[in-house]
PDB file of C-alpha atoms in Angstrom:
ATOM      1  CA  MET R1259     -20.409  33.212  41.841  1.00  0.00           C
ATOM      2  CA  ASN R1260     -16.773  32.056  41.878  1.00  0.00           C
ATOM      3  CA  ASN R1261     -15.403  33.492  38.552  1.00  0.00           C
ATOM      4  CA  LYS R1262     -12.403  31.374  38.845  1.00  0.00           C
ATOM      5  CA  VAL R1263     -14.392  28.352  37.515  1.00  0.00           C
ATOM      6  CA  LEU R1264     -14.418  30.022  34.078  1.00  0.00           C
ATOM      7  CA  SER R1265     -10.745  29.586  33.911  1.00  0.00           C
ATOM      8  CA  ASN R1266     -11.250  25.842  33.666  1.00  0.00           C
ATOM      9  CA  LEU R1267     -12.861  26.110  30.298  1.00  0.00           C
ATOM     10  CA  SER R1268     -10.526  25.436  27.392  1.00  0.00           C
ATOM     11  CA  TYR R1269      -9.259  28.374  25.149  1.00  0.00           C
ATOM     12  CA  GLY R1270      -6.774  28.736  22.412  1.00  0.00           C
ATOM     13  CA  VAL R1271      -4.948  31.988  21.225  1.00  0.00           C
ATOM     14  CA  TYR R1272      -5.558  33.073  17.639  1.00  0.00           C
ATOM     15  CA  VAL R1273      -5.262  36.082  15.397  1.00  0.00           C
ATOM     16  CA  VAL R1274      -8.482  36.876  13.616  1.00  0.00           C
ATOM     17  CA  SER R1275      -7.855  38.684  10.465  1.00  0.00           C
ATOM     18  CA  THR R1276     -10.099  40.493   7.819  1.00  0.00           C
ATOM     19  CA  CYS R1277      -9.884  43.382   5.341  1.00  0.00           C
ATOM     20  CA  ALA R1278     -10.087  47.042   6.017  1.00  0.00           C
ATOM     21  CA  GLN R1279     -10.917  49.484   3.166  1.00  0.00           C
ATOM     22  CA  ASP R1280      -7.164  49.934   2.237  1.00  0.00           C
ATOM     23  CA  ARG R1281      -5.356  47.186   4.057  1.00  0.00           C
ATOM     24  CA  PRO R1282      -5.506  44.054   6.229  1.00  0.00           C
ATOM     25  CA  THR R1283      -6.104  44.215   9.880  1.00  0.00           C
ATOM     26  CA  GLY R1284      -6.779  41.920  12.827  1.00  0.00           C
ATOM     27  CA  CYS R1285      -6.807  41.253  16.409  1.00  0.00           C
ATOM     28  CA  ILE R1286      -6.050  38.503  19.024  1.00  0.00           C
ATOM     29  CA  ALA R1287      -8.972  36.239  19.923  1.00  0.00           C
ATOM     30  CA  ASN R1288      -9.385  33.385  22.321  1.00  0.00           C
ATOM     31  CA  SER R1289     -13.107  32.643  22.041  1.00  0.00           C
ATOM     32  CA  VAL R1290     -13.120  30.568  18.709  1.00  0.00           C
ATOM     33  CA  MET R1291     -15.332  27.539  18.554  1.00  0.00           C
ATOM     34  CA  GLN R1292     -16.117  24.949  15.871  1.00  0.00           C
ATOM     35  CA  VAL R1293     -20.093  24.866  15.885  1.00  0.00           C
ATOM     36  CA  THR R1294     -20.589  22.294  13.133  1.00  0.00           C
ATOM     37  CA  HIS R1295     -18.363  20.327  10.709  1.00  0.00           C
ATOM     38  CA  ASP R1296     -18.118  23.663   8.415  1.00  0.00           C
ATOM     39  CA  THR R1297     -19.126  26.500  10.718  1.00  0.00           C
ATOM     40  CA  ILE R1298     -16.924  28.404  13.179  1.00  0.00           C
ATOM     41  CA  ALA R1299     -18.020  30.964  15.786  1.00  0.00           C
ATOM     42  CA  ILE R1300     -15.770  33.905  16.914  1.00  0.00           C
ATOM     43  CA  SER R1301     -16.446  36.546  19.546  1.00  0.00           C
ATOM     44  CA  ILE R1302     -15.052  40.098  18.920  1.00  0.00           C
ATOM     45  CA  HIS R1303     -15.602  43.186  21.171  1.00  0.00           C
ATOM     46  CA  HIS R1304     -17.710  46.064  19.721  1.00  0.00           C
ATOM     47  CA  ASP R1305     -14.919  48.519  20.072  1.00  0.00           C
ATOM     48  CA  ASN R1306     -12.454  46.533  18.216  1.00  0.00           C
ATOM     49  CA  PHE R1307     -11.636  47.843  14.599  1.00  0.00           C
ATOM     50  CA  THR R1308     -11.615  44.395  13.521  1.00  0.00           C
ATOM     51  CA  ASN R1309     -15.350  44.039  14.467  1.00  0.00           C
ATOM     52  CA  LYS R1310     -16.417  46.838  12.170  1.00  0.00           C
ATOM     53  CA  CYS R1311     -14.057  45.394   9.395  1.00  0.00           C
ATOM     54  CA  ILE R1312     -15.565  41.874   9.567  1.00  0.00           C
ATOM     55  CA  LYS R1313     -19.127  43.405   9.187  1.00  0.00           C
ATOM     56  CA  GLU R1314     -17.950  45.260   6.080  1.00  0.00           C
ATOM     57  CA  CYS R1315     -15.783  42.692   4.560  1.00  0.00           C
ATOM     58  CA  LYS R1316     -18.118  39.602   5.140  1.00  0.00           C
ATOM     59  CA  LYS R1317     -14.878  37.474   5.497  1.00  0.00           C
ATOM     60  CA  PHE R1318     -12.386  36.618   8.176  1.00  0.00           C
ATOM     61  CA  ALA R1319      -9.489  34.302   8.719  1.00  0.00           C
ATOM     62  CA  ILE R1320      -8.232  32.492  11.847  1.00  0.00           C
ATOM     63  CA  SER R1321      -4.645  32.157  12.380  1.00  0.00           C
ATOM     64  CA  ILE R1322      -4.057  29.395  15.055  1.00  0.00           C
ATOM     65  CA  LEU R1323      -0.992  30.475  17.063  1.00  0.00           C
ATOM     66  CA  GLY R1324       1.546  27.883  18.486  1.00  0.00           C
ATOM     67  CA  VAL R1325       3.690  28.009  21.557  1.00  0.00           C
ATOM     68  CA  ASP R1326       6.777  29.509  19.788  1.00  0.00           C
ATOM     69  CA  VAL R1327       4.774  32.443  18.058  1.00  0.00           C
ATOM     70  CA  GLY R1328       6.922  35.257  17.405  1.00  0.00           C
ATOM     71  CA  ASP R1329       7.397  37.825  20.275  1.00  0.00           C
ATOM     72  CA  ASN R1330       5.874  40.524  18.099  1.00  0.00           C
ATOM     73  CA  ILE R1331       2.520  38.928  17.348  1.00  0.00           C
ATOM     74  CA  ILE R1332       0.649  39.212  20.479  1.00  0.00           C
ATOM     75  CA  PRO R1333       1.756  42.685  21.357  1.00  0.00           C
ATOM     76  CA  VAL R1334       0.866  44.063  17.906  1.00  0.00           C
ATOM     77  CA  PHE R1335      -2.385  42.305  17.355  1.00  0.00           C
ATOM     78  CA  GLY R1336      -3.517  42.181  20.932  1.00  0.00           C
ATOM     79  CA  PHE R1337      -2.512  45.739  22.291  1.00  0.00           C
ATOM     80  CA  SER R1338      -2.716  48.022  19.497  1.00  0.00           C
ATOM     81  CA  SER R1339      -5.531  49.207  17.169  1.00  0.00           C
ATOM     82  CA  GLY R1340      -5.966  48.603  13.644  1.00  0.00           C
ATOM     83  CA  LYS R1341      -7.520  52.108  13.112  1.00  0.00           C
ATOM     84  CA  ASP R1342      -4.025  53.593  13.296  1.00  0.00           C
ATOM     85  CA  THR R1343      -1.497  50.491  13.087  1.00  0.00           C
ATOM     86  CA  GLU R1344      -0.700  48.501  10.022  1.00  0.00           C
ATOM     87  CA  LYS R1345      -0.666  45.418  11.811  1.00  0.00           C
ATOM     88  CA  PHE R1346       0.848  43.210   9.102  1.00  0.00           C
ATOM     89  CA  LYS R1347       3.683  45.476   8.514  1.00  0.00           C
ATOM     90  CA  GLY R1348       6.823  43.691   9.493  1.00  0.00           C
ATOM     91  CA  VAL R1349       4.974  40.388  10.214  1.00  0.00           C
ATOM     92  CA  ASN R1350       5.656  37.268   8.220  1.00  0.00           C
ATOM     93  CA  PHE R1351       2.361  36.593   6.515  1.00  0.00           C
ATOM     94  CA  LYS R1352       0.552  34.902   3.577  1.00  0.00           C
ATOM     95  CA  GLU R1353      -2.366  35.941   1.434  1.00  0.00           C
ATOM     96  CA  ILE R1354      -5.127  33.329   1.166  1.00  0.00           C
ATOM     97  CA  ASP R1355      -8.262  33.990  -0.471  1.00  0.00           C
ATOM     98  CA  GLY R1356      -7.886  37.722  -0.172  1.00  0.00           C
ATOM     99  CA  LEU R1357      -7.014  37.694   3.479  1.00  0.00           C
ATOM    100  CA  ASP R1358      -3.724  37.779   5.272  1.00  0.00           C
ATOM    101  CA  ILE R1359      -2.723  35.096   7.787  1.00  0.00           C
ATOM    102  CA  ILE R1360       0.150  34.683   9.917  1.00  0.00           C
ATOM    103  CA  ALA R1361       2.770  32.485   8.063  1.00  0.00           C
ATOM    104  CA  ASP R1362       4.195  31.206  11.238  1.00  0.00           C
ATOM    105  CA  ALA R1363       0.863  30.058  12.567  1.00  0.00           C
ATOM    106  CA  THR R1364       0.111  26.205  13.158  1.00  0.00           C
ATOM    107  CA  GLY R1365      -2.657  26.441  10.576  1.00  0.00           C
ATOM    108  CA  TYR R1366      -5.379  28.717   9.352  1.00  0.00           C
ATOM    109  CA  ILE R1367      -9.052  28.665   8.565  1.00  0.00           C
ATOM    110  CA  ILE R1368     -10.811  31.106   6.170  1.00  0.00           C
ATOM    111  CA  CYS R1369     -14.497  31.695   6.700  1.00  0.00           C
ATOM    112  CA  GLU R1370     -17.255  33.654   4.972  1.00  0.00           C
ATOM    113  CA  LEU R1371     -19.564  35.557   7.242  1.00  0.00           C
ATOM    114  CA  ILE R1372     -23.012  33.912   7.397  1.00  0.00           C
ATOM    115  CA  ASN R1373     -24.647  35.370  10.530  1.00  0.00           C
ATOM    116  CA  GLN R1374     -24.076  37.481  13.725  1.00  0.00           C
ATOM    117  CA  MET R1375     -25.372  38.014  17.183  1.00  0.00           C
ATOM    118  CA  GLU R1376     -25.009  41.104  19.214  1.00  0.00           C
ATOM    119  CA  THR R1377     -24.222  40.707  23.076  1.00  0.00           C
ATOM    120  CA  GLU R1378     -23.882  43.720  25.415  1.00  0.00           C
ATOM    121  CA  THR R1379     -20.049  43.959  24.740  1.00  0.00           C
ATOM    122  CA  HIS R1380     -19.332  41.492  21.950  1.00  0.00           C
ATOM    123  CA  THR R1381     -20.446  40.460  18.538  1.00  0.00           C
ATOM    124  CA  ILE R1382     -20.581  36.651  17.917  1.00  0.00           C
ATOM    125  CA  PHE R1383     -19.856  36.012  14.284  1.00  0.00           C
ATOM    126  CA  LEU R1384     -20.760  32.800  12.508  1.00  0.00           C
ATOM    127  CA  GLY R1385     -18.527  31.875   9.475  1.00  0.00           C
ATOM    128  CA  LYS R1386     -18.925  29.071   6.939  1.00  0.00           C
ATOM    129  CA  ILE R1387     -15.459  27.434   6.458  1.00  0.00           C
ATOM    130  CA  ILE R1388     -14.407  27.918   2.918  1.00  0.00           C
ATOM    131  CA  ASP R1389     -10.588  26.825   3.278  1.00  0.00           C
ATOM    132  CA  GLY R1390      -8.125  25.858   5.775  1.00  0.00           C
ATOM    133  CA  ASP R1391      -4.757  24.173   6.116  1.00  0.00           C
ATOM    134  CA  ILE R1392      -2.011  23.108   8.453  1.00  0.00           C
ATOM    135  CA  LEU R1393       1.141  25.108   8.032  1.00  0.00           C
ATOM    136  CA  ASN R1394       3.626  23.562  10.640  1.00  0.00           C
ATOM    137  CA  ASN R1395       3.584  20.903  13.347  1.00  0.00           C
ATOM    138  CA  GLU R1396       4.189  23.350  16.256  1.00  0.00           C
ATOM    139  CA  ILE R1397       2.030  22.581  19.281  1.00  0.00           C
ATOM    140  CA  PRO R1398      -0.938  25.028  19.285  1.00  0.00           C
ATOM    141  CA  MET R1399      -0.853  27.413  22.162  1.00  0.00           C
ATOM    142  CA  THR R1400      -3.584  27.239  24.824  1.00  0.00           C
ATOM    143  CA  TYR R1401      -4.884  30.286  26.745  1.00  0.00           C
ATOM    144  CA  SER R1402      -3.585  28.551  29.989  1.00  0.00           C
ATOM    145  CA  TYR R1403      -0.087  28.246  28.392  1.00  0.00           C
ATOM    146  CA  TYR R1404      -0.089  31.967  27.533  1.00  0.00           C
ATOM    147  CA  HIS R1405      -0.876  32.783  31.068  1.00  0.00           C
ATOM    148  CA  GLN R1406       1.152  30.279  32.982  1.00  0.00           C
ATOM    149  CA  VAL R1407       4.352  30.081  30.797  1.00  0.00           C
ATOM    150  CA  LYS R1408       4.484  33.184  28.928  1.00  0.00           C
ATOM    151  CA  LYS R1409       2.956  35.145  31.859  1.00  0.00           C
ATOM    152  CA  GLY R1410       0.565  37.024  29.587  1.00  0.00           C
ATOM    153  CA  THR R1411      -2.689  38.606  30.299  1.00  0.00           C
ATOM    154  CA  SER R1412      -5.985  39.294  28.468  1.00  0.00           C
ATOM    155  CA  PRO R1413      -6.404  42.307  26.252  1.00  0.00           C
ATOM    156  CA  GLU R1414      -8.984  44.609  27.978  1.00  0.00           C
ATOM    157  CA  LYS R1415     -11.596  43.825  25.275  1.00  0.00           C
ATOM    158  CA  ALA R1416     -11.044  40.031  25.378  1.00  0.00           C
ATOM    159  CA  PRO R1417     -14.034  38.104  26.919  1.00  0.00           C
ATOM    160  CA  THR R1418     -11.713  36.644  29.551  1.00  0.00           C
ATOM    161  CA  PHE R1419     -10.481  39.969  30.505  1.00  0.00           C
ATOM    162  CA  ASN R1420      -9.810  40.257  34.351  1.00  0.00           C
ATOM    163  CA  ASN R1421      -9.838  43.878  35.665  1.00  0.00           C
ATOM    164  CA  ASN R1422      -8.225  42.982  38.963  1.00  0.00           C
ATOM    165  CA  PRO R1423      -5.298  40.631  38.598  1.00  0.00           C
ATOM    166  CA  THR R1424      -3.624  39.994  41.808  1.00  0.00           C
ATOM    167  CA  PRO R1425       0.046  38.796  42.478  1.00  0.00           C
ATOM    168  CA  LYS R1426       0.451  35.422  44.258  1.00  0.00           C
ATOM    169  CA  GLY R1427       1.224  35.414  48.022  1.00  0.00           C
ATOM    170  CA  ASN R1428       2.567  38.554  49.563  1.00  0.00           C
ATOM    171  CA  ASN R1429       5.479  39.249  47.127  1.00  0.00           C
ATOM    172  CA  VAL R1430       5.947  42.765  45.779  1.00  0.00           C
ATOM    173  CA  ALA R1431       4.511  43.023  42.176  1.00  0.00           C
ATOM    174  CA  TYR R1432       4.208  45.534  39.272  1.00  0.00           C
ATOM    175  CA  LYS R1433       1.468  45.827  36.824  1.00  0.00           C
ATOM    176  CA  CYS R1434       1.979  47.065  33.141  1.00  0.00           C
ATOM    177  CA  THR R1435      -0.554  49.812  32.464  1.00  0.00           C
ATOM    178  CA  ILE R1436      -0.770  48.864  28.844  1.00  0.00           C
ATOM    179  CA  CYS R1437      -1.202  45.096  28.598  1.00  0.00           C
ATOM    180  CA  GLY R1438      -1.901  44.308  32.398  1.00  0.00           C
ATOM    181  CA  TYR R1439       1.077  41.845  32.675  1.00  0.00           C
ATOM    182  CA  ILE R1440       2.065  41.321  36.230  1.00  0.00           C
ATOM    183  CA  TYR R1441       5.694  41.273  37.155  1.00  0.00           C
ATOM    184  CA  GLU R1442       6.278  39.321  40.444  1.00  0.00           C
ATOM    185  CA  GLY R1443       9.356  40.837  42.293  1.00  0.00           C
ATOM    186  CA  ASP R1444      11.163  44.037  42.570  1.00  0.00           C
ATOM    187  CA  LEU R1445      10.979  45.659  39.265  1.00  0.00           C
ATOM    188  CA  THR R1446      13.531  48.477  40.231  1.00  0.00           C
ATOM    189  CA  LYS R1447      16.233  45.824  40.239  1.00  0.00           C
ATOM    190  CA  GLU R1448      15.708  45.344  36.390  1.00  0.00           C
ATOM    191  CA  PRO R1449      18.004  47.415  34.101  1.00  0.00           C
ATOM    192  CA  ASP R1450      16.389  50.587  32.397  1.00  0.00           C
ATOM    193  CA  THR R1451      16.373  48.552  29.190  1.00  0.00           C
ATOM    194  CA  TYR R1452      13.760  46.141  30.661  1.00  0.00           C
ATOM    195  CA  LEU R1453      10.654  45.672  28.419  1.00  0.00           C
ATOM    196  CA  CYS R1454       7.469  44.140  29.213  1.00  0.00           C
ATOM    197  CA  PRO R1455       7.461  40.544  27.737  1.00  0.00           C
ATOM    198  CA  ILE R1456       4.061  40.960  26.360  1.00  0.00           C
ATOM    199  CA  CYS R1457       3.640  44.364  24.846  1.00  0.00           C
ATOM    200  CA  LYS R1458       7.377  45.405  24.862  1.00  0.00           C
ATOM    201  CA  GLN R1459       6.722  48.739  26.748  1.00  0.00           C
ATOM    202  CA  PRO R1460       9.476  50.058  29.012  1.00  0.00           C
ATOM    203  CA  LYS R1461       9.620  49.998  32.850  1.00  0.00           C
ATOM    204  CA  ASP R1462       8.035  53.375  33.342  1.00  0.00           C
ATOM    205  CA  LYS R1463       4.658  51.937  32.030  1.00  0.00           C
ATOM    206  CA  PHE R1464       4.425  49.788  35.211  1.00  0.00           C
ATOM    207  CA  ILE R1465       2.775  50.620  38.521  1.00  0.00           C
ATOM    208  CA  LYS R1466       3.380  48.966  41.796  1.00  0.00           C
ATOM    209  CA  LEU R1467       0.509  46.852  43.212  1.00  0.00           C
TER     210      LEU R1467
END
């Protein structure tokens, strides 16, 4: 099978948030789908702290990220664990129906959990929409935009994660060992203050491909 055909499917970029016992938490998701006029499906990896919390909280929120989302959102929600990180600390957020959503998102949807299905690696959660609104007129970010313009990559536990990213052509390239971002070119020519544009880690976190 040619796995590249899967990249032709349409995805967005979202923060799925819920409540832990003592604080809000959440993670980046790209597999979000409207099933019916009032039902949403999301896919969350078994190992994600958010997965466990959705099952306990019975509610989740979806913040729809725009193309100009703050640089701190994807690193915090995509490449750190809510088990040991207060993800909403330092983030501009709003509380809606007891759940925190990203205030700078283009919009949000609040759902009550009504069903779930387990796959080998992910849980598919079904939620009944109980609230939602548009927050600004920014263009929603597609997953294609995230890859092609922002040069981002999938978190390891995302459904679309590619374990073997390759640089284009025969150019020298470096891979961030934290988030998988591919730097095409000679990274040694960048100053020591260079940070990965996705997860904000320093140069010493990169390996040459």
